[in-house]
Coordinates of C-alpha atoms in Angstrom, one line a residue:
M1 CA -25.4 17.4 -3.1
R2 CA -23.5 15.2 -0.3
L3 CA -20.8 12.9 -1.5
L4 CA -19.3 10.0 0.4
H5 CA -15.6 9.7 -1.2
T6 CA -13.9 6.4 -0.6
S7 CA -11.4 4.3 -2.2
D8 CA -8.8 1.5 -1.7
W9 CA -11.0 -1.1 0.0
H10 CA -8.8 -3.9 -1.3
L11 CA -11.2 -6.2 -0.5
G12 CA -9.4 -9.7 0.1
R13 CA -6.0 -8.4 1.6
G14 CA -4.7 -9.4 4.4
F15 CA -2.0 -8.3 7.2
H16 CA 1.3 -10.2 7.7
R17 CA -0.6 -13.2 7.2
V18 CA -3.6 -12.3 9.3
S19 CA -7.3 -12.1 7.5
L20 CA -8.4 -9.0 7.4
L21 CA -11.9 -10.2 6.0
D22 CA -13.8 -9.7 9.2
A23 CA -12.4 -5.8 9.5
Q24 CA -13.5 -5.5 5.8
R25 CA -17.1 -6.5 6.5
A26 CA -17.1 -4.2 9.7
F27 CA -16.0 -1.2 7.2
L28 CA -18.5 -1.8 4.6
A29 CA -21.3 -2.0 7.2
H30 CA -19.9 1.4 8.8
L31 CA -19.8 2.6 5.0
V32 CA -23.8 1.9 4.6
D33 CA -24.5 3.1 8.1
T34 CA -22.9 6.6 7.0
V35 CA -24.8 7.1 4.4
D36 CA -28.1 6.2 5.8
R37 CA -27.3 8.6 9.1
H38 CA -25.7 11.5 7.0
R39 CA -28.5 11.4 4.3
V40 CA -25.4 10.6 1.6
D41 CA -26.5 11.3 -1.8
A42 CA -23.8 9.3 -3.9
V43 CA -21.2 7.2 -3.1
L44 CA -17.9 7.6 -4.7
V45 CA -15.5 4.5 -4.8
A46 CA -11.9 5.6 -6.7
G47 CA -10.4 2.2 -7.5
D48 CA -9.1 -0.8 -5.9
I49 CA -12.3 -2.3 -4.8
Y50 CA -9.9 -5.4 -4.6
D51 CA -6.6 -6.5 -4.2
R52 CA -5.3 -8.5 -6.7
A53 CA -7.1 -9.0 -10.3
V54 CA -8.7 -12.6 -9.9
P55 CA -10.0 -12.0 -6.2
S56 CA -11.4 -14.7 -3.5
L57 CA -14.5 -15.8 -3.6
A58 CA -15.0 -14.7 0.1
A59 CA -13.8 -10.7 -1.3
V60 CA -16.5 -11.3 -4.3
E61 CA -19.1 -11.9 -1.8
L62 CA -17.9 -8.9 0.4
F63 CA -18.5 -6.8 -2.9
D64 CA -22.0 -8.0 -3.7
D65 CA -23.2 -7.8 -0.3
V66 CA -22.2 -4.0 -0.3
L67 CA -23.8 -3.0 -3.7
H68 CA -27.0 -4.6 -2.9
R69 CA -27.4 -2.8 0.3
L70 CA -26.5 0.5 -1.0
A71 CA -29.1 -0.4 -4.2
D72 CA -31.4 -1.2 -1.3
L73 CA -31.3 2.3 0.4
G74 CA -31.7 3.8 -2.9
V75 CA -28.5 5.4 -3.0
P76 CA -26.1 5.7 -6.5
A77 CA -22.8 4.7 -6.3
V78 CA -20.1 5.3 -8.7
L79 CA -17.1 2.9 -8.6
T80 CA -14.0 2.9 -10.9
S81 CA -11.2 0.2 -11.3
G82 CA -7.9 0.7 -10.1
N83 CA -4.7 -0.6 -10.7
H84 CA -4.8 -3.6 -8.7
D85 CA -8.4 -4.5 -10.0
S86 CA -9.2 -6.6 -13.3
A87 CA -10.5 -3.8 -15.0
R88 CA -12.4 -6.3 -17.5
R89 CA -14.0 -8.4 -14.8
L90 CA -15.2 -5.7 -12.1
G91 CA -16.9 -3.9 -15.3
V92 CA -18.9 -7.4 -16.4
A93 CA -22.4 -6.6 -16.4
A94 CA -21.8 -2.8 -15.7
G95 CA -25.0 -1.7 -17.9
L96 CA -27.3 -4.5 -16.4
I97 CA -25.9 -3.3 -12.8
G98 CA -26.6 0.5 -13.7
R99 CA -30.1 -0.1 -13.8
S100 CA -29.9 -0.5 -10.0
G101 CA -28.2 2.6 -9.4
I102 CA -24.7 1.2 -9.3
H103 CA -22.3 2.5 -11.8
L104 CA -19.1 0.7 -12.6
R105 CA -16.6 2.6 -14.7
T106 CA -13.9 0.6 -15.8
D107 CA -13.6 1.2 -20.0
P108 CA -11.4 4.3 -20.6
A109 CA -13.2 4.8 -23.7
G110 CA -16.0 6.1 -21.5
C111 CA -14.1 8.8 -19.9
G112 CA -16.2 11.8 -21.1
T113 CA -19.9 9.8 -20.3
P114 CA -20.8 10.9 -16.6
V115 CA -23.0 9.8 -14.6
V116 CA -25.3 12.5 -14.0
L117 CA -27.1 12.9 -10.8
A118 CA -29.2 15.6 -9.4
D119 CA -30.5 17.7 -6.5
D120 CA -32.5 20.9 -6.1
H121 CA -30.0 23.0 -7.4
G122 CA -29.4 21.5 -11.0
D123 CA -27.3 18.5 -12.2
V124 CA -23.8 16.7 -10.9
A125 CA -22.0 15.1 -13.8
C126 CA -19.8 12.5 -12.2
Y127 CA -17.1 11.2 -14.4
G128 CA -15.5 7.7 -13.3
L129 CA -11.7 7.7 -14.8
P130 CA -10.7 3.8 -14.3
Y131 CA -7.0 3.7 -13.8
L132 CA -5.4 4.5 -17.0
E133 CA -2.1 2.3 -17.8
P134 CA -0.2 4.6 -20.3
S135 CA 0.6 1.6 -22.7
L136 CA -3.2 0.4 -22.9
A137 CA -5.0 3.4 -22.3
R138 CA -2.6 5.9 -24.7
G139 CA -4.1 4.5 -28.4
V140 CA -8.2 4.7 -26.8
L141 CA -7.7 8.1 -25.8
G142 CA -5.5 9.1 -28.4
A143 CA -3.0 10.5 -26.1
E144 CA -0.2 12.5 -27.3
G145 CA 2.5 11.3 -25.3
R146 CA 3.2 8.1 -23.5
G147 CA 3.1 8.8 -19.9
H148 CA 0.6 8.8 -17.3
T149 CA 0.5 12.5 -17.4
A150 CA -0.6 12.6 -21.0
V151 CA -3.2 9.6 -20.5
L152 CA -4.8 11.4 -17.8
S153 CA -4.9 14.7 -19.3
A154 CA -6.4 13.1 -22.6
A155 CA -9.0 11.6 -20.4
M156 CA -9.9 15.1 -18.6
D157 CA -9.9 17.0 -22.0
R158 CA -12.7 14.4 -22.7
V159 CA -14.2 15.4 -19.6
R160 CA -13.8 19.0 -20.1
A161 CA -15.4 18.9 -23.7
D162 CA -18.5 16.9 -22.4
L163 CA -18.6 19.3 -19.4
A164 CA -18.9 22.5 -21.9
E165 CA -21.8 20.9 -23.8
R166 CA -23.8 21.0 -20.9
P167 CA -26.0 23.4 -19.5
G168 CA -24.5 26.4 -17.7
G169 CA -23.9 25.8 -13.8
T170 CA -23.6 22.0 -14.2
R171 CA -21.1 21.0 -11.4
S172 CA -18.6 18.0 -12.1
V173 CA -17.1 15.7 -10.1
V174 CA -14.0 13.3 -11.2
L175 CA -12.9 10.1 -9.6
A176 CA -9.4 9.0 -10.3
H177 CA -6.8 6.8 -9.8
A178 CA -3.6 8.0 -9.9
F179 CA -0.5 9.3 -7.7
V180 CA -0.9 13.1 -8.0
T181 CA 2.6 15.1 -7.5
G182 CA 2.8 15.9 -3.9
G183 CA 1.0 13.0 -2.3
E184 CA 2.6 11.3 0.3
A185 CA 2.8 7.7 -0.6
S186 CA 3.0 4.4 2.0
D187 CA 4.6 0.8 1.5
S188 CA 1.5 -1.2 0.8
E189 CA 0.9 0.9 -2.4
R190 CA 1.9 -1.1 -5.7
D191 CA 4.6 1.1 -7.8
I192 CA 2.7 2.3 -11.1
T193 CA 5.8 3.6 -12.4
V194 CA 5.6 1.0 -15.4
G195 CA 4.5 3.5 -18.3
G196 CA 5.9 6.7 -17.7
V197 CA 6.8 8.6 -14.6
A198 CA 4.4 8.0 -12.1
S199 CA 3.5 11.2 -10.8
V200 CA 0.8 13.7 -12.4
P201 CA 0.5 17.3 -11.9
A202 CA -2.7 18.6 -9.6
G203 CA -3.3 20.7 -12.2
V204 CA -4.3 18.0 -15.0
F205 CA -7.8 18.2 -12.8
A206 CA -8.6 21.9 -13.5
G207 CA -12.1 22.9 -15.0
V208 CA -13.7 20.2 -12.4
D209 CA -15.4 21.4 -9.2
Y210 CA -14.0 17.9 -7.3
A211 CA -11.6 15.6 -7.8
A212 CA -12.0 12.2 -5.6
L213 CA -8.9 10.5 -5.9
G214 CA -7.8 6.8 -5.1
H215 CA -4.1 5.0 -5.2
L216 CA -3.0 6.5 -1.9
H217 CA -3.3 5.2 1.0
G218 CA -3.3 7.9 3.5
C219 CA -6.1 10.7 4.0
Q220 CA -5.0 13.7 2.6
T221 CA -5.7 17.3 0.4
V222 CA -3.9 18.0 -2.3
N223 CA -5.6 21.1 -2.6
E224 CA -9.1 22.1 -1.8
R225 CA -10.8 20.3 -5.2
V226 CA -8.4 17.7 -4.9
R227 CA -8.5 15.2 -2.3
Y228 CA -7.5 11.3 -1.4
S229 CA -9.7 9.3 0.8
G230 CA -6.7 6.7 1.5
S231 CA -8.0 3.4 2.5
P232 CA -10.1 2.6 5.2
L233 CA -7.8 0.1 6.4
A234 CA -3.9 0.1 7.6
Y235 CA -2.4 -2.2 5.2
S236 CA 1.4 -1.9 6.4
F237 CA 3.2 -0.7 9.5
S238 CA 3.8 2.4 7.2
E239 CA 0.5 3.4 8.0
A240 CA 0.8 3.2 11.8
R241 CA 0.3 7.2 12.1
H242 CA -2.9 7.2 9.7
R243 CA -6.3 8.2 10.8
K244 CA -8.6 6.0 8.3
T245 CA -11.7 8.0 7.5
M246 CA -13.8 8.9 4.4
W247 CA -14.4 12.4 3.0
L248 CA -18.1 13.5 3.6
V249 CA -18.2 16.3 1.0
D250 CA -20.8 18.7 0.5
L251 CA -21.1 20.6 -3.0
D252 CA -23.1 23.5 -2.8
E253 CA -25.4 24.7 -5.4
H254 CA -22.4 26.8 -6.9
G255 CA -19.8 24.2 -6.8
A256 CA -17.9 25.0 -3.7
V257 CA -16.9 22.1 -1.6
H258 CA -16.9 21.5 2.1
A259 CA -15.3 18.5 3.1
E260 CA -15.2 16.6 6.7
R261 CA -13.4 13.6 7.8
V262 CA -15.6 10.3 9.1
P263 CA -13.6 8.1 11.1
C264 CA -13.5 4.3 9.9
P265 CA -13.1 1.4 12.2
V266 CA -10.0 -0.2 13.6
P267 CA -9.6 -3.5 14.2
R268 CA -6.4 -3.3 15.9
P269 CA -4.2 -0.3 16.4
L270 CA -0.6 -0.5 14.9
A271 CA 2.7 -0.2 16.8
R272 CA 6.2 -0.3 15.6
L273 CA 8.2 -0.6 18.5
R274 CA 12.1 -0.2 18.9
G275 CA 15.0 -1.3 21.6
T276 CA 16.6 -4.3 22.8
L277 CA 14.7 -7.2 23.0
D278 CA 15.4 -7.1 27.2
E279 CA 13.8 -3.2 26.7
L280 CA 10.8 -4.2 24.9
L281 CA 10.2 -7.3 27.2
E282 CA 11.0 -5.0 30.6
K283 CA 9.8 -1.4 29.9
P284 CA 6.7 -0.3 31.3
E285 CA 6.2 2.4 28.6
F286 CA 5.5 -0.4 26.1
E287 CA 2.9 -1.3 28.2
R288 CA 0.0 0.1 25.9
H289 CA 1.1 -1.6 22.9
E290 CA 0.7 -5.3 24.3
D291 CA -3.1 -5.3 22.3
A292 CA -1.5 -3.7 19.1
W293 CA -0.5 -5.5 15.8
V294 CA 3.3 -4.8 16.4
E295 CA 6.6 -4.6 14.1
A296 CA 9.3 -4.9 16.5
T297 CA 13.1 -3.3 15.7
L298 CA 15.7 -5.0 17.6
T299 CA 18.9 -3.3 18.0
D300 CA 20.7 -5.7 20.2
T301 CA 24.3 -6.0 18.8
A302 CA 24.1 -9.7 18.8
R303 CA 20.9 -11.4 17.6
P304 CA 19.0 -13.1 20.6
R305 CA 17.5 -16.4 20.7
E306 CA 14.1 -17.1 20.0
P307 CA 13.2 -13.3 20.1
M308 CA 9.5 -13.9 18.1
A309 CA 8.6 -16.7 20.5
R310 CA 9.9 -14.4 23.9
L311 CA 8.1 -11.0 22.0
A312 CA 5.0 -12.8 21.6
A313 CA 4.6 -13.7 25.5
R314 CA 4.2 -10.0 25.9
F315 CA 2.7 -8.9 22.5
P316 CA 0.6 -11.6 21.4
H317 CA -0.2 -10.0 18.3
V318 CA 3.4 -9.2 17.1
L319 CA 3.5 -9.7 13.4
S320 CA 6.9 -8.4 12.4
L321 CA 10.6 -8.5 13.0
V322 CA 13.5 -6.5 12.0
F323 CA 16.7 -6.5 13.3
D324 CA 19.2 -3.2 13.3
P325 CA 21.8 -3.6 15.4
D326 CA 23.3 -0.5 17.3
R327 CA 27.0 -0.1 16.0
T328 CA 29.5 0.7 17.7
E329 CA 31.8 3.7 16.5
E330 CA 34.4 1.2 15.7
G331 CA 32.3 -1.2 14.0
T332 CA 30.9 1.5 11.8
R333 CA 34.6 3.3 10.7
G334 CA 35.2 2.9 7.5
S335 CA 33.6 0.9 4.7
Y336 CA 33.5 -2.6 4.5
G337 CA 35.9 -2.6 1.4
D338 CA 38.3 -0.7 3.3
R339 CA 38.6 -3.1 6.3
L340 CA 39.4 -5.9 3.8
R341 CA 42.7 -4.1 2.3
A342 CA 46.1 -6.1 3.5
R343 CA 44.3 -8.5 5.0
T344 CA 44.7 -12.5 4.7
D345 CA 41.9 -14.8 3.4
Q346 CA 41.6 -16.2 6.5
Q347 CA 41.2 -13.1 8.2
I348 CA 38.6 -11.8 5.5
A349 CA 36.3 -14.8 6.5
E350 CA 36.8 -14.2 9.5
D351 CA 35.7 -10.9 9.1
F352 CA 32.6 -11.7 6.8
V353 CA 31.1 -13.7 9.9
A354 CA 31.5 -10.5 12.6
H355 CA 29.8 -8.7 9.8
V356 CA 26.8 -10.5 9.2
R357 CA 26.7 -12.0 12.5
P358 CA 27.0 -8.6 14.4
G359 CA 28.5 -9.1 18.1
R360 CA 29.7 -12.1 17.9
D361 CA 32.8 -13.4 16.1
A362 CA 33.6 -16.8 14.3
D363 CA 34.5 -19.4 17.2
P364 CA 37.2 -21.9 17.2
G365 CA 35.4 -24.8 15.4
E366 CA 34.5 -22.0 13.0
R367 CA 37.5 -20.8 12.4
R368 CA 39.1 -24.0 12.0
L369 CA 36.7 -25.0 9.2
L370 CA 37.6 -22.1 7.7
R371 CA 40.9 -23.1 7.9
D372 CA 40.9 -26.2 6.6
A373 CA 38.6 -25.0 3.5
F374 CA 41.3 -22.5 2.7
E375 CA 44.1 -25.0 3.0
A376 CA 42.3 -27.5 0.6
T377 CA 41.9 -24.8 -2.0
R378 CA 45.4 -24.0 -2.2
P379 CA 46.7 -24.2 -6.0
E380 CA 49.6 -26.7 -4.5
R381 CA 46.8 -28.7 -2.6
V382 CA 45.2 -28.8 -5.9
A383 CA 45.5 -32.2 -7.8
E384 CA 46.1 -31.8 -11.0
P385 CA 43.3 -32.8 -13.3
E386 CA 43.5 -36.3 -14.9
R387 CA 44.3 -36.6 -18.4
A388 CA 41.5 -38.0 -20.5
P389 CA 42.9 -40.8 -22.8
E390 CA 44.0 -39.7 -26.3
G391 CA 40.8 -39.5 -28.5
V392 CA 38.5 -39.2 -25.7
G393 CA 36.0 -36.7 -24.9
R394 CA 37.2 -34.2 -28.2

C-alpha cells in the first residue's frame, strides 16, 4: 500500500507579514498531483491543518477545495487535529464527510477505532490520534499519569488492543501529533509543554508498522518506522536549511516500510545573512540572495541610520532585521554590574546610554540633561512636602 504522509499545513498562516495563501494553494495542488501521478492509495495528514482554532474564511476555502479534489480522485484521506486546530470545529460533520472517503479524527475517545484500508495483501488499520492535551484527554483515555507520555501511551494501548482482535497479518499505521524525543524543533512550532513534559519516547509507538507524525516542522526520521513529514512550507527563518518534502511510504505485504521524500514547491528561498550594513550592501557573495526572503543580522557597533530601507534597495524581500553588534574586547570585559561599582550616578547613567547604544556615548546635550535631572532629585533640593491643614486628609 502506498501512503502519502504530510502534516502541519497551517493554512492561513503568513510569513513575517507576507501572506502565504497562494503558496499554500500551490502546495495543495502539488499534493493532489502527487497523489494522482504516484498512484497513492491513501493520504495521511498528521495534524495542524489550520494555523489557528478559528481559521480565516480563505483558509477554510483552501481546505474545502483540497478535500473535494481528493474525493474526486477516489483516494481516501485520514486527517487528525493538531495543537493549533480546534478539534471540535475541525470534526464537525466528520461522520457525513467520512462517506466520501475523507476521515477526520478529532475525538480522543475514538483512538482505538481505525479507518480500515485494503489492498491485494489484506487490511491496513489506520488509527488517527488527534493532538492529546493531557489535561483534557487524561480522563477520556483513563491515563494513569498527567503528562504527554501518559495520555499517548493510553491511546496506544487502545490501538494495540484493537489490533490484537483483528485477523493475523493486518498491517497498522498510526497518525499522531506530538514531540517525540530526539526530534529537532524549529522556532515556528507552538510550545506544548503545558500539561506535562512535552517530549514522548519513540517506543510508545511499538507494535505498529508505521507512525506518521506531525508537530515538528523539519522532515526527519526518528527511526525506520517513526517519521515526521515536517511542514510543507517554511514558517520561520530557523527553517532556512530545511528541504520541505512529504513522505511517500510503501508498506509491503509484511508491513516493511520503504519511504522516499517528495519535494514541495518553494515559493521563495530563505536567507539568513550576517555582517555590517556596508558588507551586506556591497559584498558580491550576497548577490545570490537578492531574490530571497532575507533575515539580516547587523554587526555594526553603532546602529546605522535607516538600515531596513537601505537593505531593501538590494534585497527587496528583506523581512527581518536583527542587531548583534560585534563587541570589542574592552567592551565585553566583566559583567555590567562589575562596571557600575564605585561610579557616580552620572557616570552610571552615561555608561547605561553607551551600553544600550553600542559605539555611541552620550553627547554633551544628553550629559547635561542627565546632570540636571540628578541635580533636581538630590535630597537637599527636594522641597519638603506641604503639610495639610490639621484634620484634612485624615
